[in-house]
Amino acid sequence: MAVPHEKAETIRVFSSPVFRPDPQASREANLETARIHFQGVLNQLEALVRKHPYLWFNYIPLNPEAA
């Protein structure tokens, strides 16, 4: 996600780490690890949107879906 920076004409880019399942772990263990990972990603996103509310417009449809 890119957010406006205090300096004019610059942006700050935030990214989350890539989730990589452990090939040695069970499916259940990988799913639990994935849930924890993606909850962290959502927490980061929520914090950024709360700080910069207009970023939310990147996540809602601006036009109705075509039939």
PDB file of N, CA, C and O in Angstrom:
ATOM      1  N   MET A   1       0.843  -1.154   0.000  1.00  0.00           N
ATOM      2  CA  MET A   1       0.000   0.000   0.000  1.00  0.00           C
ATOM      3  C   MET A   1       0.896   1.228   0.000  1.00  0.00           C
ATOM      4  O   MET A   1       1.895   1.263   0.699  1.00  0.00           O
ATOM      5  N   ALA A   2       0.555   2.188  -0.783  1.00  0.00           N
ATOM      6  CA  ALA A   2       1.292   3.445  -0.839  1.00  0.00           C
ATOM      7  C   ALA A   2       0.467   4.530  -0.175  1.00  0.00           C
ATOM      8  O   ALA A   2      -0.736   4.632  -0.391  1.00  0.00           O
ATOM      9  N   VAL A   3       1.113   5.323   0.654  1.00  0.00           N
ATOM     10  CA  VAL A   3       0.421   6.407   1.360  1.00  0.00           C
ATOM     11  C   VAL A   3       1.175   7.716   1.133  1.00  0.00           C
ATOM     12  O   VAL A   3       2.387   7.710   0.906  1.00  0.00           O
ATOM     13  N   PRO A   4       0.446   8.827   1.201  1.00  0.00           N
ATOM     14  CA  PRO A   4       1.114  10.120   1.037  1.00  0.00           C
ATOM     15  C   PRO A   4       2.149  10.332   2.142  1.00  0.00           C
ATOM     16  O   PRO A   4       1.974   9.897   3.266  1.00  0.00           O
ATOM     17  N   HIS A   5       3.234  10.983   1.795  1.00  0.00           N
ATOM     18  CA  HIS A   5       4.275  11.280   2.758  1.00  0.00           C
ATOM     19  C   HIS A   5       4.238  12.768   3.063  1.00  0.00           C
ATOM     20  O   HIS A   5       3.666  13.547   2.302  1.00  0.00           O
ATOM     21  N   GLU A   6       4.844  13.151   4.171  1.00  0.00           N
ATOM     22  CA  GLU A   6       4.831  14.568   4.560  1.00  0.00           C
ATOM     23  C   GLU A   6       5.499  15.454   3.515  1.00  0.00           C
ATOM     24  O   GLU A   6       5.108  16.584   3.309  1.00  0.00           O
ATOM     25  N   LYS A   7       6.531  14.934   2.879  1.00  0.00           N
ATOM     26  CA  LYS A   7       7.232  15.710   1.856  1.00  0.00           C
ATOM     27  C   LYS A   7       6.406  15.719   0.572  1.00  0.00           C
ATOM     28  O   LYS A   7       5.832  14.712   0.195  1.00  0.00           O
ATOM     29  N   ALA A   8       6.364  16.844  -0.077  1.00  0.00           N
ATOM     30  CA  ALA A   8       5.586  16.971  -1.313  1.00  0.00           C
ATOM     31  C   ALA A   8       6.116  16.031  -2.384  1.00  0.00           C
ATOM     32  O   ALA A   8       7.318  15.784  -2.480  1.00  0.00           O
ATOM     33  N   GLU A   9       5.215  15.495  -3.167  1.00  0.00           N
ATOM     34  CA  GLU A   9       5.516  14.660  -4.322  1.00  0.00           C
ATOM     35  C   GLU A   9       6.243  13.358  -3.962  1.00  0.00           C
ATOM     36  O   GLU A   9       6.984  12.812  -4.781  1.00  0.00           O
ATOM     37  N   THR A  10       6.048  12.870  -2.761  1.00  0.00           N
ATOM     38  CA  THR A  10       6.631  11.579  -2.388  1.00  0.00           C
ATOM     39  C   THR A  10       5.552  10.707  -1.768  1.00  0.00           C
ATOM     40  O   THR A  10       4.549  11.203  -1.267  1.00  0.00           O
ATOM     41  N   ILE A  11       5.766   9.422  -1.842  1.00  0.00           N
ATOM     42  CA  ILE A  11       4.862   8.473  -1.209  1.00  0.00           C
ATOM     43  C   ILE A  11       5.693   7.486  -0.394  1.00  0.00           C
ATOM     44  O   ILE A  11       6.889   7.312  -0.636  1.00  0.00           O
ATOM     45  N   ARG A  12       5.054   6.862   0.563  1.00  0.00           N
ATOM     46  CA  ARG A  12       5.692   5.821   1.359  1.00  0.00           C
ATOM     47  C   ARG A  12       4.982   4.516   1.046  1.00  0.00           C
ATOM     48  O   ARG A  12       3.754   4.449   1.082  1.00  0.00           O
ATOM     49  N   VAL A  13       5.745   3.491   0.730  1.00  0.00           N
ATOM     50  CA  VAL A  13       5.176   2.206   0.350  1.00  0.00           C
ATOM     51  C   VAL A  13       5.351   1.221   1.502  1.00  0.00           C
ATOM     52  O   VAL A  13       6.443   1.083   2.052  1.00  0.00           O
ATOM     53  N   PHE A  14       4.253   0.556   1.866  1.00  0.00           N
ATOM     54  CA  PHE A  14       4.260  -0.469   2.897  1.00  0.00           C
ATOM     55  C   PHE A  14       3.962  -1.808   2.229  1.00  0.00           C
ATOM     56  O   PHE A  14       3.103  -1.895   1.360  1.00  0.00           O
ATOM     57  N   SER A  15       4.662  -2.819   2.637  1.00  0.00           N
ATOM     58  CA  SER A  15       4.357  -4.153   2.133  1.00  0.00           C
ATOM     59  C   SER A  15       4.446  -5.136   3.288  1.00  0.00           C
ATOM     60  O   SER A  15       5.133  -4.894   4.276  1.00  0.00           O
ATOM     61  N   SER A  16       3.742  -6.209   3.144  1.00  0.00           N
ATOM     62  CA  SER A  16       3.786  -7.243   4.169  1.00  0.00           C
ATOM     63  C   SER A  16       4.646  -8.393   3.657  1.00  0.00           C
ATOM     64  O   SER A  16       4.802  -8.570   2.449  1.00  0.00           O
ATOM     65  N   PRO A  17       5.187  -9.181   4.560  1.00  0.00           N
ATOM     66  CA  PRO A  17       5.992 -10.317   4.112  1.00  0.00           C
ATOM     67  C   PRO A  17       5.126 -11.348   3.389  1.00  0.00           C
ATOM     68  O   PRO A  17       3.925 -11.448   3.622  1.00  0.00           O
ATOM     69  N   VAL A  18       5.748 -12.091   2.524  1.00  0.00           N
ATOM     70  CA  VAL A  18       5.061 -13.145   1.791  1.00  0.00           C
ATOM     71  C   VAL A  18       4.866 -14.339   2.717  1.00  0.00           C
ATOM     72  O   VAL A  18       5.779 -14.707   3.462  1.00  0.00           O
ATOM     73  N   PHE A  19       3.683 -14.914   2.690  1.00  0.00           N
ATOM     74  CA  PHE A  19       3.443 -16.128   3.475  1.00  0.00           C
ATOM     75  C   PHE A  19       3.929 -17.330   2.677  1.00  0.00           C
ATOM     76  O   PHE A  19       3.575 -17.508   1.524  1.00  0.00           O
ATOM     77  N   ARG A  20       4.738 -18.123   3.308  1.00  0.00           N
ATOM     78  CA  ARG A  20       5.233 -19.352   2.685  1.00  0.00           C
ATOM     79  C   ARG A  20       4.914 -20.516   3.618  1.00  0.00           C
ATOM     80  O   ARG A  20       5.434 -20.577   4.730  1.00  0.00           O
ATOM     81  N   PRO A  21       4.051 -21.425   3.182  1.00  0.00           N
ATOM     82  CA  PRO A  21       3.742 -22.573   4.035  1.00  0.00           C
ATOM     83  C   PRO A  21       4.982 -23.446   4.236  1.00  0.00           C
ATOM     84  O   PRO A  21       5.856 -23.520   3.378  1.00  0.00           O
ATOM     85  N   ASP A  22       5.031 -24.084   5.368  1.00  0.00           N
ATOM     86  CA  ASP A  22       6.131 -24.982   5.697  1.00  0.00           C
ATOM     87  C   ASP A  22       5.824 -26.353   5.096  1.00  0.00           C
ATOM     88  O   ASP A  22       4.855 -27.001   5.496  1.00  0.00           O
ATOM     89  N   PRO A  23       6.628 -26.815   4.151  1.00  0.00           N
ATOM     90  CA  PRO A  23       6.331 -28.104   3.524  1.00  0.00           C
ATOM     91  C   PRO A  23       6.422 -29.282   4.494  1.00  0.00           C
ATOM     92  O   PRO A  23       5.844 -30.335   4.246  1.00  0.00           O
ATOM     93  N   GLN A  24       7.117 -29.105   5.605  1.00  0.00           N
ATOM     94  CA  GLN A  24       7.255 -30.168   6.596  1.00  0.00           C
ATOM     95  C   GLN A  24       6.095 -30.200   7.592  1.00  0.00           C
ATOM     96  O   GLN A  24       5.905 -31.185   8.291  1.00  0.00           O
ATOM     97  N   ALA A  25       5.326 -29.118   7.658  1.00  0.00           N
ATOM     98  CA  ALA A  25       4.228 -29.015   8.626  1.00  0.00           C
ATOM     99  C   ALA A  25       2.953 -29.627   8.048  1.00  0.00           C
ATOM    100  O   ALA A  25       2.797 -29.764   6.838  1.00  0.00           O
ATOM    101  N   SER A  26       2.037 -29.945   8.938  1.00  0.00           N
ATOM    102  CA  SER A  26       0.746 -30.486   8.504  1.00  0.00           C
ATOM    103  C   SER A  26      -0.107 -29.381   7.889  1.00  0.00           C
ATOM    104  O   SER A  26       0.160 -28.192   8.061  1.00  0.00           O
ATOM    105  N   ARG A  27      -1.140 -29.803   7.183  1.00  0.00           N
ATOM    106  CA  ARG A  27      -2.071 -28.845   6.587  1.00  0.00           C
ATOM    107  C   ARG A  27      -2.693 -27.958   7.664  1.00  0.00           C
ATOM    108  O   ARG A  27      -2.803 -26.751   7.510  1.00  0.00           O
ATOM    109  N   GLU A  28      -3.091 -28.564   8.776  1.00  0.00           N
ATOM    110  CA  GLU A  28      -3.715 -27.813   9.865  1.00  0.00           C
ATOM    111  C   GLU A  28      -2.746 -26.782  10.452  1.00  0.00           C
ATOM    112  O   GLU A  28      -3.128 -25.643  10.731  1.00  0.00           O
ATOM    113  N   ALA A  29      -1.489 -27.178  10.630  1.00  0.00           N
ATOM    114  CA  ALA A  29      -0.493 -26.247  11.174  1.00  0.00           C
ATOM    115  C   ALA A  29      -0.258 -25.087  10.212  1.00  0.00           C
ATOM    116  O   ALA A  29      -0.160 -23.930  10.637  1.00  0.00           O
ATOM    117  N   ASN A  30      -0.170 -25.387   8.920  1.00  0.00           N
ATOM    118  CA  ASN A  30       0.017 -24.321   7.929  1.00  0.00           C
ATOM    119  C   ASN A  30      -1.190 -23.391   7.881  1.00  0.00           C
ATOM    120  O   ASN A  30      -1.030 -22.181   7.734  1.00  0.00           O
ATOM    121  N   LEU A  31      -2.380 -23.938   7.994  1.00  0.00           N
ATOM    122  CA  LEU A  31      -3.574 -23.085   7.992  1.00  0.00           C
ATOM    123  C   LEU A  31      -3.592 -22.166   9.207  1.00  0.00           C
ATOM    124  O   LEU A  31      -3.938 -20.983   9.099  1.00  0.00           O
ATOM    125  N   GLU A  32      -3.212 -22.670  10.355  1.00  0.00           N
ATOM    126  CA  GLU A  32      -3.178 -21.835  11.562  1.00  0.00           C
ATOM    127  C   GLU A  32      -2.118 -20.744  11.422  1.00  0.00           C
ATOM    128  O   GLU A  32      -2.354 -19.587  11.773  1.00  0.00           O
ATOM    129  N   THR A  33      -0.959 -21.108  10.894  1.00  0.00           N
ATOM    130  CA  THR A  33       0.094 -20.123  10.669  1.00  0.00           C
ATOM    131  C   THR A  33      -0.362 -19.076   9.655  1.00  0.00           C
ATOM    132  O   THR A  33      -0.094 -17.885   9.808  1.00  0.00           O
ATOM    133  N   ALA A  34      -1.065 -19.507   8.624  1.00  0.00           N
ATOM    134  CA  ALA A  34      -1.577 -18.576   7.611  1.00  0.00           C
ATOM    135  C   ALA A  34      -2.589 -17.611   8.223  1.00  0.00           C
ATOM    136  O   ALA A  34      -2.559 -16.413   7.935  1.00  0.00           O
ATOM    137  N   ARG A  35      -3.473 -18.120   9.055  1.00  0.00           N
ATOM    138  CA  ARG A  35      -4.464 -17.241   9.711  1.00  0.00           C
ATOM    139  C   ARG A  35      -3.766 -16.164  10.535  1.00  0.00           C
ATOM    140  O   ARG A  35      -4.138 -14.993  10.489  1.00  0.00           O
ATOM    141  N   ILE A  36      -2.753 -16.558  11.292  1.00  0.00           N
ATOM    142  CA  ILE A  36      -2.015 -15.595  12.115  1.00  0.00           C
ATOM    143  C   ILE A  36      -1.310 -14.571  11.230  1.00  0.00           C
ATOM    144  O   ILE A  36      -1.363 -13.361  11.485  1.00  0.00           O
ATOM    145  N   HIS A  37      -0.682 -15.045  10.165  1.00  0.00           N
ATOM    146  CA  HIS A  37       0.019 -14.152   9.241  1.00  0.00           C
ATOM    147  C   HIS A  37      -0.942 -13.132   8.619  1.00  0.00           C
ATOM    148  O   HIS A  37      -0.676 -11.926   8.642  1.00  0.00           O
ATOM    149  N   PHE A  38      -2.036 -13.619   8.068  1.00  0.00           N
ATOM    150  CA  PHE A  38      -2.952 -12.717   7.377  1.00  0.00           C
ATOM    151  C   PHE A  38      -3.698 -11.798   8.331  1.00  0.00           C
ATOM    152  O   PHE A  38      -4.065 -10.684   7.961  1.00  0.00           O
ATOM    153  N   GLN A  39      -3.886 -12.211   9.580  1.00  0.00           N
ATOM    154  CA  GLN A  39      -4.466 -11.296  10.561  1.00  0.00           C
ATOM    155  C   GLN A  39      -3.495 -10.138  10.806  1.00  0.00           C
ATOM    156  O   GLN A  39      -3.914  -8.992  10.949  1.00  0.00           O
ATOM    157  N   GLY A  40      -2.209 -10.431  10.818  1.00  0.00           N
ATOM    158  CA  GLY A  40      -1.215  -9.367  10.948  1.00  0.00           C
ATOM    159  C   GLY A  40      -1.259  -8.406   9.773  1.00  0.00           C
ATOM    160  O   GLY A  40      -1.138  -7.189   9.945  1.00  0.00           O
ATOM    161  N   VAL A  41      -1.426  -8.938   8.563  1.00  0.00           N
ATOM    162  CA  VAL A  41      -1.554  -8.097   7.370  1.00  0.00           C
ATOM    163  C   VAL A  41      -2.788  -7.198   7.486  1.00  0.00           C
ATOM    164  O   VAL A  41      -2.730  -5.998   7.222  1.00  0.00           O
ATOM    165  N   LEU A  42      -3.905  -7.776   7.920  1.00  0.00           N
ATOM    166  CA  LEU A  42      -5.130  -6.986   8.076  1.00  0.00           C
ATOM    167  C   LEU A  42      -4.980  -5.930   9.170  1.00  0.00           C
ATOM    168  O   LEU A  42      -5.486  -4.814   9.028  1.00  0.00           O
ATOM    169  N   ASN A  43      -4.283  -6.256  10.236  1.00  0.00           N
ATOM    170  CA  ASN A  43      -4.050  -5.274  11.300  1.00  0.00           C
ATOM    171  C   ASN A  43      -3.229  -4.097  10.785  1.00  0.00           C
ATOM    172  O   ASN A  43      -3.518  -2.941  11.097  1.00  0.00           O
ATOM    173  N   GLN A  44      -2.204  -4.397   9.970  1.00  0.00           N
ATOM    174  CA  GLN A  44      -1.395  -3.337   9.382  1.00  0.00           C
ATOM    175  C   GLN A  44      -2.242  -2.472   8.449  1.00  0.00           C
ATOM    176  O   GLN A  44      -2.174  -1.237   8.494  1.00  0.00           O
ATOM    177  N   LEU A  45      -3.051  -3.112   7.615  1.00  0.00           N
ATOM    178  CA  LEU A  45      -3.926  -2.380   6.701  1.00  0.00           C
ATOM    179  C   LEU A  45      -4.902  -1.495   7.469  1.00  0.00           C
ATOM    180  O   LEU A  45      -5.085  -0.323   7.140  1.00  0.00           O
ATOM    181  N   GLU A  46      -5.513  -2.037   8.514  1.00  0.00           N
ATOM    182  CA  GLU A  46      -6.466  -1.251   9.301  1.00  0.00           C
ATOM    183  C   GLU A  46      -5.787  -0.039   9.924  1.00  0.00           C
ATOM    184  O   GLU A  46      -6.347   1.066   9.913  1.00  0.00           O
ATOM    185  N   ALA A  47      -4.588  -0.213  10.457  1.00  0.00           N
ATOM    186  CA  ALA A  47      -3.874   0.913  11.065  1.00  0.00           C
ATOM    187  C   ALA A  47      -3.592   2.004  10.035  1.00  0.00           C
ATOM    188  O   ALA A  47      -3.763   3.198  10.321  1.00  0.00           O
ATOM    189  N   LEU A  48      -3.194   1.597   8.825  1.00  0.00           N
ATOM    190  CA  LEU A  48      -2.915   2.582   7.781  1.00  0.00           C
ATOM    191  C   LEU A  48      -4.180   3.301   7.329  1.00  0.00           C
ATOM    192  O   LEU A  48      -4.168   4.515   7.106  1.00  0.00           O
ATOM    193  N   VAL A  49      -5.271   2.565   7.187  1.00  0.00           N
ATOM    194  CA  VAL A  49      -6.530   3.190   6.757  1.00  0.00           C
ATOM    195  C   VAL A  49      -7.058   4.130   7.844  1.00  0.00           C
ATOM    196  O   VAL A  49      -7.597   5.186   7.541  1.00  0.00           O
ATOM    197  N   ARG A  50      -6.886   3.772   9.101  1.00  0.00           N
ATOM    198  CA  ARG A  50      -7.314   4.676  10.179  1.00  0.00           C
ATOM    199  C   ARG A  50      -6.490   5.961  10.178  1.00  0.00           C
ATOM    200  O   ARG A  50      -7.007   7.036  10.458  1.00  0.00           O
ATOM    201  N   LYS A  51      -5.203   5.841   9.855  1.00  0.00           N
ATOM    202  CA  LYS A  51      -4.351   7.026   9.814  1.00  0.00           C
ATOM    203  C   LYS A  51      -4.609   7.862   8.557  1.00  0.00           C
ATOM    204  O   LYS A  51      -4.497   9.079   8.581  1.00  0.00           O
ATOM    205  N   HIS A  52      -4.946   7.186   7.452  1.00  0.00           N
ATOM    206  CA  HIS A  52      -5.193   7.851   6.163  1.00  0.00           C
ATOM    207  C   HIS A  52      -6.542   7.364   5.620  1.00  0.00           C
ATOM    208  O   HIS A  52      -6.588   6.503   4.741  1.00  0.00           O
ATOM    209  N   PRO A  53      -7.661   7.893   6.127  1.00  0.00           N
ATOM    210  CA  PRO A  53      -8.982   7.350   5.783  1.00  0.00           C
ATOM    211  C   PRO A  53      -9.310   7.329   4.298  1.00  0.00           C
ATOM    212  O   PRO A  53     -10.036   6.453   3.849  1.00  0.00           O
ATOM    213  N   TYR A  54      -8.782   8.247   3.520  1.00  0.00           N
ATOM    214  CA  TYR A  54      -9.121   8.270   2.103  1.00  0.00           C
ATOM    215  C   TYR A  54      -8.538   7.088   1.339  1.00  0.00           C
ATOM    216  O   TYR A  54      -8.929   6.823   0.210  1.00  0.00           O
ATOM    217  N   LEU A  55      -7.598   6.365   1.945  1.00  0.00           N
ATOM    218  CA  LEU A  55      -7.085   5.159   1.293  1.00  0.00           C
ATOM    219  C   LEU A  55      -8.163   4.108   1.135  1.00  0.00           C
ATOM    220  O   LEU A  55      -8.051   3.219   0.297  1.00  0.00           O
ATOM    221  N   TRP A  56      -9.214   4.193   1.954  1.00  0.00           N
ATOM    222  CA  TRP A  56     -10.285   3.202   1.885  1.00  0.00           C
ATOM    223  C   TRP A  56     -10.912   3.157   0.500  1.00  0.00           C
ATOM    224  O   TRP A  56     -11.398   2.129   0.067  1.00  0.00           O
ATOM    225  N   PHE A  57     -10.877   4.267  -0.222  1.00  0.00           N
ATOM    226  CA  PHE A  57     -11.476   4.294  -1.554  1.00  0.00           C
ATOM    227  C   PHE A  57     -10.783   3.328  -2.509  1.00  0.00           C
ATOM    228  O   PHE A  57     -11.323   2.982  -3.543  1.00  0.00           O
ATOM    229  N   ASN A  58      -9.582   2.879  -2.174  1.00  0.00           N
ATOM    230  CA  ASN A  58      -8.899   1.878  -2.997  1.00  0.00           C
ATOM    231  C   ASN A  58      -9.510   0.496  -2.824  1.00  0.00           C
ATOM    232  O   ASN A  58      -9.191  -0.415  -3.575  1.00  0.00           O
ATOM    233  N   TYR A  59     -10.372   0.328  -1.825  1.00  0.00           N
ATOM    234  CA  TYR A  59     -10.896  -0.997  -1.506  1.00  0.00           C
ATOM    235  C   TYR A  59     -12.407  -1.111  -1.666  1.00  0.00           C
ATOM    236  O   TYR A  59     -12.984  -2.108  -1.312  1.00  0.00           O
ATOM    237  N   ILE A  60     -13.044  -0.087  -2.187  1.00  0.00           N
ATOM    238  CA  ILE A  60     -14.473  -0.180  -2.455  1.00  0.00           C
ATOM    239  C   ILE A  60     -14.703   0.084  -3.949  1.00  0.00           C
ATOM    240  O   ILE A  60     -13.969   0.840  -4.577  1.00  0.00           O
ATOM    241  N   PRO A  61     -15.700  -0.572  -4.527  1.00  0.00           N
ATOM    242  CA  PRO A  61     -15.962  -0.346  -5.950  1.00  0.00           C
ATOM    243  C   PRO A  61     -16.524   1.055  -6.180  1.00  0.00           C
ATOM    244  O   PRO A  61     -17.414   1.503  -5.457  1.00  0.00           O
ATOM    245  N   LEU A  62     -15.987   1.764  -7.160  1.00  0.00           N
ATOM    246  CA  LEU A  62     -16.474   3.099  -7.473  1.00  0.00           C
ATOM    247  C   LEU A  62     -17.582   3.070  -8.512  1.00  0.00           C
ATOM    248  O   LEU A  62     -18.351   4.001  -8.630  1.00  0.00           O
ATOM    249  N   ASN A  63     -17.654   1.987  -9.250  1.00  0.00           N
ATOM    250  CA  ASN A  63     -18.669   1.842 -10.286  1.00  0.00           C
ATOM    251  C   ASN A  63     -19.458   0.564 -10.052  1.00  0.00           C
ATOM    252  O   ASN A  63     -18.896  -0.437  -9.608  1.00  0.00           O
ATOM    253  N   PRO A  64     -20.723   0.570 -10.367  1.00  0.00           N
ATOM    254  CA  PRO A  64     -21.493  -0.679 -10.218  1.00  0.00           C
ATOM    255  C   PRO A  64     -20.987  -1.743 -11.184  1.00  0.00           C
ATOM    256  O   PRO A  64     -20.455  -1.426 -12.255  1.00  0.00           O
ATOM    257  N   GLU A  65     -21.136  -2.990 -10.789  1.00  0.00           N
ATOM    258  CA  GLU A  65     -20.717  -4.090 -11.667  1.00  0.00           C
ATOM    259  C   GLU A  65     -21.639  -4.177 -12.878  1.00  0.00           C
ATOM    260  O   GLU A  65     -22.832  -3.917 -12.783  1.00  0.00           O
ATOM    261  N   ALA A  66     -21.051  -4.542 -13.996  1.00  0.00           N
ATOM    262  CA  ALA A  66     -21.822  -4.697 -15.208  1.00  0.00           C
ATOM    263  C   ALA A  66     -22.673  -5.966 -15.096  1.00  0.00           C
ATOM    264  O   ALA A  66     -22.246  -6.942 -14.491  1.00  0.00           O
ATOM    265  N   ALA A  67     -23.852  -5.930 -15.670  1.00  0.00           N
ATOM    266  CA  ALA A  67     -24.747  -7.091 -15.630  1.00  0.00           C
ATOM    267  C   ALA A  67     -24.268  -8.183 -16.553  1.00  0.00           C
ATOM    268  O   ALA A  67     -23.582  -8.000 -17.492  1.00  0.00           O
TER     269      ALA A  67
END
